[in-house]
């Protein structure tokens, strides 16, 4: 099993009676997922995705990835939220957060359209100067402001650099199968297209074409990734008494006891973007109707020198979930130094991963002493298989947890608020926007 739940650091923080009080709700949540009759049931395609994906499109993704590898120095992935976080998480987890700086036979990969910073876009355009470029634009509708602006810029760049005919061979659109402005443009221009499934929401879409094309371009084995997800589906789907359900039980029991913040921690920098993906998954799924566990993240031991004080001695409304990765393949060893001026001779010859693991154990014990319990999820390795397994584990636990909270885990009505205000302030045509604009300007 790729993930094992370790409850060693929970002793004294929660009773079995408190956990048993949550179990009927999580069992009901699993029953609801199995029957597909709960809120948001039209977005449950991710449950069977690891075994029920489009095999023809999957092969087309691998073929397109090979074409992209041969065609460009720089691959630009345009998308926001679930349209980029999963892919970036996988690439950094399996390959490296320094992927673009490593020697490799695959193109550098940069992510655009995930914000509105002009500085970031200027810098990316500068990086692209003199380079051959391919673009993957990812948007269900094609009208989301951030990626739509970035795509305008890069489409213009490619068409000026290669001409319309040349550009169409370098632009790949991942979008709705039949409708939307991006689909319409892709058909008009002749871009190769991949499908954002109707029944898979953005934050659950990493194992669809949304994530798989960039992941494959980076040289990751997407077959192994799907195998890992399929193994997790076999282990958890429709089953009670699993570590996946147990994780949902524990976090909900903590929430009922007033612990409203969950900090996801890992002791490796390659996990940083996986934590960002996790935060969207749980934040968008649970944070509604005045409910929800606030998802935060840290990378230790780095953040022990910044956030450590707050976690150790701050308000006791937090619990931690630590992803403990057993095998990373790292070879770094602490060297010997006869002078020993730094006083570290006692660890000379030890692997850095061994030292890092002791840091985890020491921190977990210290935080428990300070009143911050630790759920530990032991993950076998940083392989593609284990990444796919972990993705499914967190997705299924999130769905259980959302239903246990009594919310719809598959919608995100709250994200529309800022969009409506922004469109109004920018002067988007329409009577409703004009009225809202006047109201907002008066407030400003």
CSV table of C-alpha atoms in Angstrom, one decimal:
chain,number,residue,atom,x,y,z
A,1,UNK,CA,0.0,0.0,0.0
A,2,UNK,CA,1.5,3.3,-1.0
A,3,UNK,CA,0.0,5.3,1.9
A,4,UNK,CA,-0.2,4.2,5.5
A,5,UNK,CA,-1.9,6.3,8.2
A,6,UNK,CA,0.2,6.6,11.4
A,7,UNK,CA,-1.7,7.7,14.5
A,8,UNK,CA,1.3,7.6,16.9
A,9,UNK,CA,1.3,11.4,17.4
A,10,UNK,CA,-2.4,11.6,18.2
A,11,UNK,CA,-2.4,10.0,21.6
A,12,UNK,CA,-4.0,12.2,24.2
A,13,UNK,CA,-5.6,14.6,21.7
A,14,UNK,CA,-8.7,12.7,20.7
A,15,UNK,CA,-10.6,9.7,22.1
A,16,UNK,CA,-11.9,6.7,20.4
A,17,UNK,CA,-15.4,7.8,21.5
A,18,UNK,CA,-15.0,11.1,19.7
A,19,UNK,CA,-13.8,9.3,16.6
A,20,UNK,CA,-16.7,6.8,16.8
A,21,UNK,CA,-19.1,9.7,16.9
A,22,UNK,CA,-18.0,10.7,13.4
A,23,UNK,CA,-18.0,7.2,11.9
A,24,UNK,CA,-21.7,7.0,11.1
A,25,UNK,CA,-21.4,10.3,9.1
A,26,UNK,CA,-18.4,9.1,7.1
A,27,UNK,CA,-20.0,5.8,6.4
A,28,UNK,CA,-23.0,7.6,5.1
A,29,UNK,CA,-20.8,9.8,3.0
A,30,UNK,CA,-19.2,6.7,1.4
A,31,UNK,CA,-22.6,5.2,0.8
A,32,UNK,CA,-23.7,8.5,-0.8
A,33,UNK,CA,-20.6,8.5,-3.1
A,34,UNK,CA,-21.2,4.9,-4.0
A,35,UNK,CA,-24.9,5.5,-4.8
A,36,UNK,CA,-24.0,8.8,-6.6
A,37,UNK,CA,-27.1,10.5,-5.2
A,38,UNK,CA,-25.6,13.3,-3.1
A,39,UNK,CA,-25.1,17.0,-3.8
A,40,UNK,CA,-22.9,17.6,-6.8
A,41,UNK,CA,-23.3,14.0,-8.1
A,42,UNK,CA,-22.9,15.2,-11.7
A,43,UNK,CA,-19.2,15.8,-10.9
A,44,UNK,CA,-18.2,12.3,-9.8
A,45,UNK,CA,-16.3,11.2,-12.9
A,46,UNK,CA,-13.0,11.3,-11.0
A,47,UNK,CA,-14.1,8.3,-8.9
A,48,UNK,CA,-13.8,5.8,-11.8
A,49,UNK,CA,-11.4,7.9,-13.9
A,50,UNK,CA,-8.3,5.8,-13.1
A,51,UNK,CA,-9.9,2.8,-14.8
A,52,UNK,CA,-12.5,4.4,-17.0
A,53,UNK,CA,-10.5,7.1,-18.8
A,54,UNK,CA,-10.6,7.6,-22.6
A,55,UNK,CA,-7.8,5.2,-23.8
A,56,UNK,CA,-7.8,6.7,-27.3
A,57,UNK,CA,-7.3,10.3,-26.0
A,58,UNK,CA,-4.7,8.9,-23.5
A,59,UNK,CA,-2.6,7.7,-26.4
A,60,UNK,CA,-3.1,11.0,-28.3
A,61,UNK,CA,-1.8,12.8,-25.2
A,62,UNK,CA,1.4,10.7,-25.3
A,63,UNK,CA,1.8,11.3,-29.0
A,64,UNK,CA,1.3,15.1,-28.6
A,65,UNK,CA,3.8,15.1,-25.8
A,66,UNK,CA,6.4,13.6,-28.0
A,67,UNK,CA,5.6,16.1,-30.7
A,68,UNK,CA,6.0,19.0,-28.2
A,69,UNK,CA,9.3,17.6,-26.9
A,70,UNK,CA,10.7,17.7,-30.4
A,71,UNK,CA,9.3,21.1,-31.4
A,72,UNK,CA,10.2,23.5,-28.6
A,73,UNK,CA,12.7,24.7,-26.1
A,74,UNK,CA,9.9,26.2,-23.9
A,75,UNK,CA,6.5,24.8,-23.2
A,76,UNK,CA,4.0,27.3,-21.8
A,77,UNK,CA,1.0,25.9,-19.9
A,78,UNK,CA,-1.8,28.5,-19.5
A,79,UNK,CA,-4.4,27.9,-16.8
A,80,UNK,CA,-5.5,28.8,-13.3
A,81,UNK,CA,-6.5,26.8,-10.3
A,82,UNK,CA,-7.1,23.2,-11.1
A,83,UNK,CA,-6.0,23.9,-14.7
A,84,UNK,CA,-2.4,24.2,-13.6
A,85,UNK,CA,-1.9,23.3,-10.0
A,86,UNK,CA,-2.1,19.5,-10.5
A,87,UNK,CA,0.3,19.4,-13.4
A,88,UNK,CA,2.9,21.7,-11.7
A,89,UNK,CA,2.5,19.6,-8.5
A,90,UNK,CA,3.2,16.4,-10.4
A,91,UNK,CA,6.2,17.7,-12.3
A,92,UNK,CA,7.9,19.2,-9.2
A,93,UNK,CA,7.1,16.1,-7.1
A,94,UNK,CA,8.3,13.5,-9.6
A,95,UNK,CA,11.0,15.5,-11.3
A,96,UNK,CA,12.1,18.5,-9.3
A,97,UNK,CA,11.1,22.0,-8.3
A,98,UNK,CA,14.3,22.9,-10.2
A,99,UNK,CA,13.1,21.1,-13.2
A,100,UNK,CA,13.8,23.9,-15.6
A,101,UNK,CA,17.4,24.2,-14.4
A,102,UNK,CA,18.3,20.5,-14.7
A,103,UNK,CA,20.0,18.9,-17.6
A,104,UNK,CA,17.3,17.0,-19.6
A,105,UNK,CA,16.0,16.1,-23.0
A,106,UNK,CA,12.6,17.7,-22.4
A,107,UNK,CA,11.6,21.4,-22.8
A,108,UNK,CA,11.5,23.9,-20.0
A,109,UNK,CA,8.0,24.2,-18.7
A,110,UNK,CA,6.5,27.5,-17.4
A,111,UNK,CA,3.0,28.3,-16.2
A,112,UNK,CA,1.1,31.4,-17.2
A,113,UNK,CA,-2.4,32.7,-16.8
A,114,UNK,CA,-2.6,31.9,-13.1
A,115,UNK,CA,-2.6,35.6,-12.1
A,116,UNK,CA,-2.7,39.1,-13.4
A,117,UNK,CA,0.8,40.3,-12.6
A,118,UNK,CA,2.2,42.3,-15.6
A,119,UNK,CA,5.7,41.8,-14.2
A,120,UNK,CA,5.4,38.0,-14.2
A,121,UNK,CA,4.1,38.1,-17.8
A,122,UNK,CA,6.9,40.4,-18.9
A,123,UNK,CA,9.5,38.2,-17.4
A,124,UNK,CA,8.1,35.1,-19.0
A,125,UNK,CA,8.0,36.8,-22.4
A,126,UNK,CA,11.7,37.7,-21.9
A,127,UNK,CA,12.5,34.1,-21.2
A,128,UNK,CA,10.9,33.1,-24.5
A,129,UNK,CA,12.9,35.5,-26.6
A,130,UNK,CA,14.9,33.5,-29.2
A,131,UNK,CA,13.4,30.2,-28.1
A,132,UNK,CA,11.0,27.8,-29.9
A,133,UNK,CA,7.7,27.8,-28.1
A,134,UNK,CA,4.7,25.5,-27.7
A,135,UNK,CA,1.6,26.4,-25.8
A,136,UNK,CA,-1.1,24.4,-24.0
A,137,UNK,CA,-4.1,26.6,-23.1
A,138,UNK,CA,-6.4,24.9,-20.5
A,139,UNK,CA,-9.9,26.4,-19.9
A,140,UNK,CA,-13.3,24.8,-19.9
A,141,UNK,CA,-15.0,28.0,-21.2
A,142,UNK,CA,-12.1,30.0,-22.6
A,143,UNK,CA,-13.4,33.2,-21.0
A,144,UNK,CA,-11.8,33.0,-17.5
A,145,UNK,CA,-10.0,36.4,-17.3
A,146,UNK,CA,-6.5,35.3,-16.2
A,147,UNK,CA,-5.8,32.5,-18.7
A,148,UNK,CA,-7.7,34.3,-21.5
A,149,UNK,CA,-5.4,37.3,-21.2
A,150,UNK,CA,-2.3,35.2,-21.2
A,151,UNK,CA,-3.5,33.2,-24.2
A,152,UNK,CA,-4.2,36.4,-26.1
A,153,UNK,CA,-0.6,37.4,-25.5
A,154,UNK,CA,1.0,34.1,-26.4
A,155,UNK,CA,-1.3,33.4,-29.4
A,156,UNK,CA,-0.3,36.8,-30.8
A,157,UNK,CA,3.4,36.0,-30.1
A,158,UNK,CA,3.2,32.6,-31.8
A,159,UNK,CA,1.3,33.9,-34.8
A,160,UNK,CA,3.8,36.7,-35.4
A,161,UNK,CA,6.7,34.3,-34.9
A,162,UNK,CA,5.5,31.4,-36.9
A,163,UNK,CA,2.5,32.6,-38.9
A,164,UNK,CA,-1.0,31.3,-38.4
A,165,UNK,CA,-0.2,28.0,-40.1
A,166,UNK,CA,2.9,27.4,-38.0
A,167,UNK,CA,1.3,28.6,-34.8
A,168,UNK,CA,-1.6,26.1,-35.1
A,169,UNK,CA,0.9,23.3,-34.9
A,170,UNK,CA,2.3,24.7,-31.7
A,171,UNK,CA,-0.9,25.4,-29.8
A,172,UNK,CA,-2.8,22.7,-27.9
A,173,UNK,CA,-6.2,23.4,-26.4
A,174,UNK,CA,-7.6,21.5,-23.4
A,175,UNK,CA,-11.2,22.5,-23.2
A,176,UNK,CA,-14.9,21.5,-23.4
A,177,UNK,CA,-15.6,18.7,-25.9
A,178,UNK,CA,-18.4,20.6,-27.7
A,179,UNK,CA,-18.9,24.2,-26.6
A,180,UNK,CA,-17.3,27.4,-25.3
A,181,UNK,CA,-15.3,30.2,-26.8
A,182,UNK,CA,-12.0,28.3,-26.6
A,183,UNK,CA,-13.5,25.2,-28.3
A,184,UNK,CA,-14.9,27.5,-31.0
A,185,UNK,CA,-11.5,29.2,-31.6
A,186,UNK,CA,-9.6,25.9,-31.6
A,187,UNK,CA,-12.0,24.5,-34.3
A,188,UNK,CA,-11.6,27.7,-36.3
A,189,UNK,CA,-7.8,27.7,-36.1
A,190,UNK,CA,-7.2,24.0,-36.3
A,191,UNK,CA,-5.5,23.5,-32.9
A,192,UNK,CA,-5.2,19.9,-31.6
A,193,UNK,CA,-7.7,19.6,-28.7
A,194,UNK,CA,-8.1,17.6,-25.6
A,195,UNK,CA,-11.2,17.3,-23.4
A,196,UNK,CA,-12.0,18.6,-20.0
A,197,UNK,CA,-14.6,16.0,-18.9
A,198,UNK,CA,-18.0,17.3,-18.1
A,199,UNK,CA,-18.2,15.2,-14.9
A,200,UNK,CA,-14.8,16.2,-13.4
A,201,UNK,CA,-14.4,19.5,-11.7
A,202,UNK,CA,-11.2,21.5,-12.1
A,203,UNK,CA,-9.6,20.6,-8.7
A,204,UNK,CA,-10.2,16.9,-9.4
A,205,UNK,CA,-8.8,17.0,-12.9
A,206,UNK,CA,-5.1,16.4,-12.6
A,207,UNK,CA,-5.4,12.8,-14.0
A,208,UNK,CA,-7.4,14.0,-17.0
A,209,UNK,CA,-5.8,15.7,-20.1
A,210,UNK,CA,-5.8,18.9,-18.0
A,211,UNK,CA,-2.8,17.6,-16.1
A,212,UNK,CA,-1.6,14.7,-18.1
A,213,UNK,CA,-0.3,16.5,-21.2
A,214,UNK,CA,2.1,18.8,-19.3
A,215,UNK,CA,3.1,15.9,-17.0
A,216,UNK,CA,3.9,13.8,-20.0
A,217,UNK,CA,5.9,16.6,-21.7
A,218,UNK,CA,8.1,16.7,-18.6
A,219,UNK,CA,9.0,13.1,-19.2
A,220,UNK,CA,6.9,11.5,-16.4
A,221,UNK,CA,5.4,8.1,-16.9
A,222,UNK,CA,1.6,8.8,-17.0
A,223,UNK,CA,0.8,5.1,-17.3
A,224,UNK,CA,2.4,4.5,-13.9
A,225,UNK,CA,0.5,7.5,-12.5
A,226,UNK,CA,-2.8,6.1,-13.6
A,227,UNK,CA,-1.8,2.7,-12.2
A,228,UNK,CA,-1.2,4.3,-8.8
A,229,UNK,CA,-4.6,6.0,-8.9
A,230,UNK,CA,-6.3,2.8,-9.9
A,231,UNK,CA,-4.6,0.9,-7.0
A,232,UNK,CA,-6.0,3.6,-4.6
A,233,UNK,CA,-9.4,3.4,-6.2
A,234,UNK,CA,-9.4,-0.4,-5.6
A,235,UNK,CA,-8.3,0.2,-2.0
A,236,UNK,CA,-10.8,2.9,-1.0
A,237,UNK,CA,-13.7,3.3,-3.4
A,238,UNK,CA,-17.0,2.3,-1.6
A,239,UNK,CA,-15.1,0.8,1.4
A,240,UNK,CA,-15.3,1.7,5.1
A,241,UNK,CA,-12.6,1.0,7.6
A,242,UNK,CA,-9.8,2.2,5.3
A,243,UNK,CA,-7.0,4.7,6.1
A,244,UNK,CA,-8.6,7.1,3.7
A,245,UNK,CA,-11.9,7.1,5.6
A,246,UNK,CA,-9.9,7.2,8.9
A,247,UNK,CA,-8.2,10.4,7.8
A,248,UNK,CA,-11.6,12.0,7.1
A,249,UNK,CA,-12.8,10.8,10.5
A,250,UNK,CA,-9.9,12.2,12.4
A,251,UNK,CA,-9.9,15.6,10.7
A,252,UNK,CA,-13.7,16.0,11.2
A,253,UNK,CA,-13.4,14.9,14.9
A,254,UNK,CA,-10.7,17.6,15.4
A,255,UNK,CA,-13.0,20.2,13.7
A,256,UNK,CA,-15.9,19.3,16.0
A,257,UNK,CA,-13.5,19.9,18.9
A,258,UNK,CA,-12.6,23.4,17.7
A,259,UNK,CA,-9.5,22.7,15.6
A,260,UNK,CA,-10.5,24.7,12.5
A,261,UNK,CA,-7.1,24.9,10.8
A,262,UNK,CA,-5.3,22.0,9.2
A,263,UNK,CA,-1.6,22.5,8.3
A,264,UNK,CA,-0.3,20.1,5.6
A,265,UNK,CA,3.4,19.6,6.2
A,266,UNK,CA,6.2,17.8,4.4
A,267,UNK,CA,10.0,17.8,4.8
A,268,UNK,CA,10.8,18.1,1.1
A,269,UNK,CA,10.7,21.2,-1.1
A,270,UNK,CA,9.5,19.1,-4.1
A,271,UNK,CA,6.2,18.8,-2.2
A,272,UNK,CA,5.5,22.6,-2.2
A,273,UNK,CA,3.2,22.6,-5.2
A,274,UNK,CA,1.5,19.4,-4.2
A,275,UNK,CA,0.5,21.3,-1.0
A,276,UNK,CA,-0.8,24.1,-3.1
A,277,UNK,CA,-2.9,21.6,-5.1
A,278,UNK,CA,-4.2,20.1,-1.8
A,279,UNK,CA,-5.1,23.6,-0.5
A,280,UNK,CA,-7.3,24.2,-3.5
A,281,UNK,CA,-8.8,20.7,-3.3
A,282,UNK,CA,-9.9,21.1,0.3
A,283,UNK,CA,-10.5,24.8,0.4
A,284,UNK,CA,-12.9,24.9,-2.5
A,285,UNK,CA,-14.5,21.7,-1.6
A,286,UNK,CA,-15.2,22.4,2.1
A,287,UNK,CA,-15.2,26.1,2.6
A,288,UNK,CA,-18.9,27.0,2.2
A,289,UNK,CA,-22.1,27.5,4.2
A,290,UNK,CA,-20.1,29.0,7.0
A,291,UNK,CA,-18.2,25.7,7.5
A,292,UNK,CA,-14.9,24.2,6.7
A,293,UNK,CA,-11.4,23.4,7.9
A,294,UNK,CA,-9.0,26.1,6.8
A,295,UNK,CA,-6.2,24.4,4.7
A,296,UNK,CA,-2.7,25.8,5.2
A,297,UNK,CA,0.7,24.3,4.4
A,298,UNK,CA,4.4,24.4,5.4
A,299,UNK,CA,7.6,22.9,4.2
A,300,UNK,CA,9.8,21.8,7.1
A,301,UNK,CA,12.4,22.2,8.3
A,302,UNK,CA,12.5,25.5,6.3
A,303,UNK,CA,9.3,26.9,7.8
A,304,UNK,CA,10.3,25.8,11.3
A,305,UNK,CA,12.4,29.0,11.2
A,306,UNK,CA,9.5,31.2,10.3
A,307,UNK,CA,6.1,29.5,11.2
A,308,UNK,CA,7.5,27.2,13.9
A,309,UNK,CA,6.9,29.6,16.8
A,310,UNK,CA,3.2,30.0,15.9
A,311,UNK,CA,2.7,26.3,15.4
A,312,UNK,CA,4.5,25.5,18.6
A,313,UNK,CA,3.0,28.1,20.9
A,314,UNK,CA,0.2,29.9,19.2
A,315,UNK,CA,-3.6,29.5,19.4
A,316,UNK,CA,-4.4,25.8,19.8
A,317,UNK,CA,-6.9,25.7,17.0
A,318,UNK,CA,-4.6,23.8,14.6
A,319,UNK,CA,-3.7,20.2,13.8
A,320,UNK,CA,-1.0,19.1,11.4
A,321,UNK,CA,-1.1,16.4,8.7
A,322,UNK,CA,2.4,15.4,7.8
A,323,UNK,CA,3.3,13.5,4.6
A,324,UNK,CA,6.3,11.4,5.4
A,325,UNK,CA,8.0,10.2,2.3
A,326,UNK,CA,10.0,7.0,3.0
A,327,UNK,CA,12.2,6.8,-0.1
A,328,UNK,CA,13.3,9.8,-2.1
A,329,UNK,CA,16.3,8.5,-3.9
A,330,UNK,CA,18.5,11.3,-2.5
A,331,UNK,CA,22.2,10.5,-2.2
A,332,UNK,CA,23.4,13.5,-0.2
A,333,UNK,CA,25.6,12.7,2.8
A,334,UNK,CA,26.9,14.9,5.6
A,335,UNK,CA,30.7,15.1,4.9
A,336,UNK,CA,33.5,14.7,7.5
A,337,UNK,CA,35.5,17.7,8.5
A,338,UNK,CA,38.5,17.2,10.8
A,339,UNK,CA,38.3,20.8,12.2
A,340,UNK,CA,34.6,20.3,13.2
A,341,UNK,CA,34.2,24.0,13.8
A,342,UNK,CA,30.4,23.7,13.3
A,343,UNK,CA,30.1,20.9,15.9
A,344,UNK,CA,28.4,18.6,13.4
A,345,UNK,CA,31.0,15.8,13.5
A,346,UNK,CA,28.5,13.6,15.3
A,347,UNK,CA,26.4,13.3,12.1
A,348,UNK,CA,29.2,13.0,9.6
A,349,UNK,CA,28.6,10.1,7.2
A,350,UNK,CA,24.8,10.1,7.7
A,351,UNK,CA,22.5,10.7,4.7
A,352,UNK,CA,20.7,14.0,4.6
A,353,UNK,CA,17.4,12.1,4.3
A,354,UNK,CA,18.2,10.3,7.6
A,355,UNK,CA,18.9,13.6,9.3
A,356,UNK,CA,15.7,15.0,7.8
A,357,UNK,CA,13.7,12.1,9.2
A,358,UNK,CA,15.0,12.8,12.7
A,359,UNK,CA,14.0,16.4,12.3
A,360,UNK,CA,10.5,15.2,11.5
A,361,UNK,CA,10.4,12.9,14.6
A,362,UNK,CA,11.8,15.7,16.8
A,363,UNK,CA,9.3,18.2,15.4
A,364,UNK,CA,6.3,16.0,15.7
A,365,UNK,CA,7.1,15.3,19.4
A,366,UNK,CA,7.7,19.0,20.1
A,367,UNK,CA,4.5,20.1,18.4
A,368,UNK,CA,2.5,17.4,20.3
A,369,UNK,CA,4.1,18.7,23.5
A,370,UNK,CA,2.9,22.2,22.5
A,371,UNK,CA,-0.6,21.0,21.9
A,372,UNK,CA,-0.6,20.6,18.1
A,373,UNK,CA,-1.4,16.9,17.2
A,374,UNK,CA,0.1,15.3,14.1
A,375,UNK,CA,-1.7,13.0,11.6
A,376,UNK,CA,1.0,11.2,9.7
A,377,UNK,CA,0.6,9.8,6.2
A,378,UNK,CA,3.5,7.6,5.3
A,379,UNK,CA,4.0,7.6,1.5
A,380,UNK,CA,6.3,5.0,0.0
A,381,UNK,CA,8.2,7.2,-2.5
A,382,UNK,CA,8.1,10.1,-5.0
A,383,UNK,CA,7.4,7.9,-8.0
A,384,UNK,CA,4.7,8.5,-10.5
A,385,UNK,CA,2.8,5.5,-9.1
A,386,UNK,CA,2.8,7.0,-5.6
A,387,UNK,CA,1.8,10.4,-6.9
A,388,UNK,CA,-1.2,9.0,-8.6
A,389,UNK,CA,-2.1,7.0,-5.5
A,390,UNK,CA,-1.8,10.0,-3.3
A,391,UNK,CA,-3.9,12.2,-5.6
A,392,UNK,CA,-6.8,9.6,-5.4
A,393,UNK,CA,-6.3,9.2,-1.6
A,394,UNK,CA,-6.8,13.0,-1.0
A,395,UNK,CA,-9.6,13.3,-3.5
A,396,UNK,CA,-11.6,10.5,-2.0
A,397,UNK,CA,-11.0,11.6,1.6
A,398,UNK,CA,-12.0,15.1,0.5
A,399,UNK,CA,-15.3,13.9,-0.9
A,400,UNK,CA,-16.0,11.9,2.3
A,401,UNK,CA,-15.1,14.8,4.5
A,402,UNK,CA,-17.2,17.3,2.5
A,403,UNK,CA,-20.3,15.2,2.8
A,404,UNK,CA,-19.5,14.6,6.5
A,405,UNK,CA,-19.4,18.4,7.0
A,406,UNK,CA,-22.8,18.6,5.3
A,407,UNK,CA,-21.7,20.6,2.3
A,408,UNK,CA,-21.6,20.0,-1.5
A,409,UNK,CA,-17.9,19.2,-2.0
A,410,UNK,CA,-18.1,19.7,-5.8
A,411,UNK,CA,-19.3,23.3,-6.3
A,412,UNK,CA,-17.6,26.6,-5.6
A,413,UNK,CA,-20.2,29.4,-5.5
A,414,UNK,CA,-18.1,31.7,-3.5
A,415,UNK,CA,-15.5,32.3,-6.2
A,416,UNK,CA,-17.9,34.2,-8.3
A,417,UNK,CA,-18.0,37.2,-6.0
A,418,UNK,CA,-14.7,38.7,-6.9
A,419,UNK,CA,-15.3,38.0,-10.6
A,420,UNK,CA,-18.5,39.9,-10.7
A,421,UNK,CA,-16.9,42.9,-8.9
A,422,UNK,CA,-13.9,42.8,-11.2
A,423,UNK,CA,-15.9,42.7,-14.4
A,424,UNK,CA,-18.0,45.6,-13.2
A,425,UNK,CA,-14.9,47.7,-12.2
A,426,UNK,CA,-13.3,47.0,-15.5
A,427,UNK,CA,-16.4,48.2,-17.4
A,428,UNK,CA,-17.7,45.0,-18.9
A,429,UNK,CA,-20.7,45.8,-21.0
A,430,UNK,CA,-24.2,45.1,-19.6
A,431,UNK,CA,-26.8,46.9,-17.4
A,432,UNK,CA,-26.1,44.7,-14.4
A,433,UNK,CA,-22.4,45.5,-14.6
A,434,UNK,CA,-23.0,49.2,-14.9
A,435,UNK,CA,-25.3,49.3,-11.8
A,436,UNK,CA,-22.8,47.2,-9.8
A,437,UNK,CA,-19.9,49.4,-11.0
A,438,UNK,CA,-21.6,52.5,-9.7
A,439,UNK,CA,-22.3,50.9,-6.4
A,440,UNK,CA,-18.7,49.6,-6.0
A,441,UNK,CA,-17.2,53.0,-7.0
A,442,UNK,CA,-19.3,54.7,-4.4
A,443,UNK,CA,-17.9,52.3,-1.8
A,444,UNK,CA,-14.3,52.8,-3.0
